[in-house]
Amino acid sequence: MDRKTAEIVRAFLFRKLATIKLLESELKNFIYVTDAGSNVEAAFTLRNKPILSRITCAGHQLNTGIRNCFNTNRKSDFVIPAAAIPALDLRNEAKEQPLSST
């Protein structure tokens, strides 16, 4: 998928679900777990009405929250406060250390 517009995401979703032999009438029996991208949310609605049920993935939400917490980009709306720098240093140090197999 080059462009990830709602229409392209929706078409991709229905094509993939068809490959596992789900009929369109059966698709409403499921709740889909997705990211919270506006294009994905829009793919699950048509004319402002939900066509399928979806919930946002907790892992995606947690990842976004952690990234925002440790954001050091000065132009960001979510700049890390100075008091949190030791936690950021610890995180960066942990990322650099290889996992021990013992």
mmCIF file of C-alpha atoms in Angstrom:
data_model
loop_
_atom_site.group_PDB
_atom_site.id
_atom_site.type_symbol
_atom_site.label_atom_id
_atom_site.label_comp_id
_atom_site.label_asym_id
_atom_site.label_seq_id
_atom_site.Cartn_x
_atom_site.Cartn_y
_atom_site.Cartn_z
ATOM 1 C CA MET A 1 0.000 0.000 0.000
ATOM 2 C CA ASP A 2 1.631 3.229 -1.099
ATOM 3 C CA ARG A 3 -0.978 5.689 0.121
ATOM 4 C CA LYS A 4 -2.867 4.734 3.230
ATOM 5 C CA THR A 5 -6.152 6.530 2.700
ATOM 6 C CA ALA A 6 -9.285 5.199 4.370
ATOM 7 C CA GLU A 7 -10.560 3.893 1.040
ATOM 8 C CA ILE A 8 -7.338 1.999 0.325
ATOM 9 C CA VAL A 9 -7.196 0.584 3.863
ATOM 10 C CA ARG A 10 -10.856 -0.498 3.618
ATOM 11 C CA ALA A 11 -10.320 -2.196 0.240
ATOM 12 C CA PHE A 12 -7.165 -3.924 1.550
ATOM 13 C CA LEU A 13 -9.036 -5.125 4.656
ATOM 14 C CA PHE A 14 -11.922 -6.601 2.670
ATOM 15 C CA ARG A 15 -9.526 -8.281 0.201
ATOM 16 C CA LYS A 16 -7.545 -9.888 3.031
ATOM 17 C CA LEU A 17 -10.683 -11.033 4.860
ATOM 18 C CA ALA A 18 -11.974 -12.551 1.632
ATOM 19 C CA THR A 19 -8.809 -14.661 1.357
ATOM 20 C CA ILE A 20 -9.786 -16.457 4.559
ATOM 21 C CA LYS A 21 -13.259 -17.071 3.144
ATOM 22 C CA LEU A 22 -15.189 -14.706 5.397
ATOM 23 C CA LEU A 23 -18.423 -13.582 3.810
ATOM 24 C CA GLU A 24 -19.275 -9.904 4.033
ATOM 25 C CA SER A 25 -22.334 -10.800 6.110
ATOM 26 C CA GLU A 26 -20.065 -12.526 8.671
ATOM 27 C CA LEU A 27 -17.694 -9.568 9.107
ATOM 28 C CA LYS A 28 -20.000 -7.825 11.582
ATOM 29 C CA ASN A 29 -19.629 -10.753 14.003
ATOM 30 C CA PHE A 30 -16.124 -9.645 14.945
ATOM 31 C CA ILE A 31 -14.425 -6.750 16.701
ATOM 32 C CA TYR A 32 -11.229 -5.679 14.957
ATOM 33 C CA VAL A 33 -8.171 -4.488 16.892
ATOM 34 C CA THR A 34 -6.297 -1.746 15.037
ATOM 35 C CA ASP A 35 -4.041 1.220 15.592
ATOM 36 C CA ALA A 36 -5.670 4.597 16.195
ATOM 37 C CA GLY A 37 -4.638 6.177 12.894
ATOM 38 C CA SER A 38 -7.300 8.478 11.513
ATOM 39 C CA ASN A 39 -7.142 6.609 8.195
ATOM 40 C CA VAL A 40 -7.808 3.270 9.918
ATOM 41 C CA GLU A 41 -10.651 4.702 11.999
ATOM 42 C CA ALA A 42 -12.145 6.185 8.820
ATOM 43 C CA ALA A 43 -11.775 2.837 7.018
ATOM 44 C CA PHE A 44 -14.222 1.343 9.512
ATOM 45 C CA THR A 45 -16.852 4.010 8.861
ATOM 46 C CA LEU A 46 -18.819 4.952 5.800
ATOM 47 C CA ARG A 47 -20.887 8.133 5.598
ATOM 48 C CA ASN A 48 -20.188 8.730 9.316
ATOM 49 C CA LYS A 49 -21.670 5.351 10.301
ATOM 50 C CA PRO A 50 -19.589 2.426 11.559
ATOM 51 C CA ILE A 51 -19.517 -0.467 9.108
ATOM 52 C CA LEU A 52 -17.448 -2.743 11.359
ATOM 53 C CA SER A 53 -16.639 -2.668 15.071
ATOM 54 C CA ARG A 54 -13.076 -1.798 16.028
ATOM 55 C CA ILE A 55 -11.100 -1.035 19.153
ATOM 56 C CA THR A 56 -7.678 0.543 19.467
ATOM 57 C CA CYS A 57 -4.798 -1.781 20.301
ATOM 58 C CA ALA A 58 -3.606 -1.211 23.870
ATOM 59 C CA GLY A 59 -0.037 -1.973 22.777
ATOM 60 C CA HIS A 60 -0.150 0.835 20.213
ATOM 61 C CA GLN A 61 -1.525 3.236 22.825
ATOM 62 C CA LEU A 62 1.129 2.250 25.356
ATOM 63 C CA ASN A 63 3.892 2.615 22.765
ATOM 64 C CA THR A 64 2.672 6.098 21.814
ATOM 65 C CA GLY A 65 2.487 7.130 25.467
ATOM 66 C CA ILE A 66 6.006 5.903 26.204
ATOM 67 C CA ARG A 67 7.434 7.562 23.090
ATOM 68 C CA ASN A 68 5.762 10.839 24.066
ATOM 69 C CA CYS A 69 7.046 10.493 27.627
ATOM 70 C CA PHE A 70 10.651 10.177 26.433
ATOM 71 C CA ASN A 71 10.432 12.650 23.561
ATOM 72 C CA THR A 72 13.429 14.971 23.638
ATOM 73 C CA ASN A 73 12.566 16.858 20.446
ATOM 74 C CA ARG A 74 12.476 20.532 21.467
ATOM 75 C CA LYS A 75 9.821 21.301 18.836
ATOM 76 C CA SER A 76 7.487 18.621 20.196
ATOM 77 C CA ASP A 77 4.347 19.347 22.201
ATOM 78 C CA PHE A 78 5.537 16.560 24.529
ATOM 79 C CA VAL A 79 9.032 17.668 25.592
ATOM 80 C CA ILE A 80 10.499 15.552 28.393
ATOM 81 C CA PRO A 81 10.810 17.499 31.654
ATOM 82 C CA ALA A 82 14.315 17.901 33.103
ATOM 83 C CA ALA A 83 13.360 15.814 36.151
ATOM 84 C CA ALA A 84 12.792 12.804 33.869
ATOM 85 C CA ILE A 85 16.258 12.914 32.242
ATOM 86 C CA PRO A 86 17.688 10.240 34.629
ATOM 87 C CA ALA A 87 14.896 7.874 33.543
ATOM 88 C CA LEU A 88 15.670 8.622 29.895
ATOM 89 C CA ASP A 89 19.363 7.926 30.490
ATOM 90 C CA LEU A 90 18.485 4.614 32.145
ATOM 91 C CA ARG A 91 16.217 3.695 29.227
ATOM 92 C CA ASN A 92 18.912 4.545 26.667
ATOM 93 C CA GLU A 93 21.514 2.596 28.630
ATOM 94 C CA ALA A 94 19.218 -0.433 28.775
ATOM 95 C CA LYS A 95 18.621 -0.262 25.013
ATOM 96 C CA GLU A 96 22.370 -0.379 24.383
ATOM 97 C CA GLN A 97 23.007 -3.436 26.585
ATOM 98 C CA PRO A 98 22.678 -6.844 24.910
ATOM 99 C CA LEU A 99 20.261 -9.232 26.563
ATOM 100 C CA SER A 100 22.005 -11.793 28.735
ATOM 101 C CA SER A 101 21.225 -15.444 28.139
ATOM 102 C CA THR A 102 22.032 -16.411 31.754
#
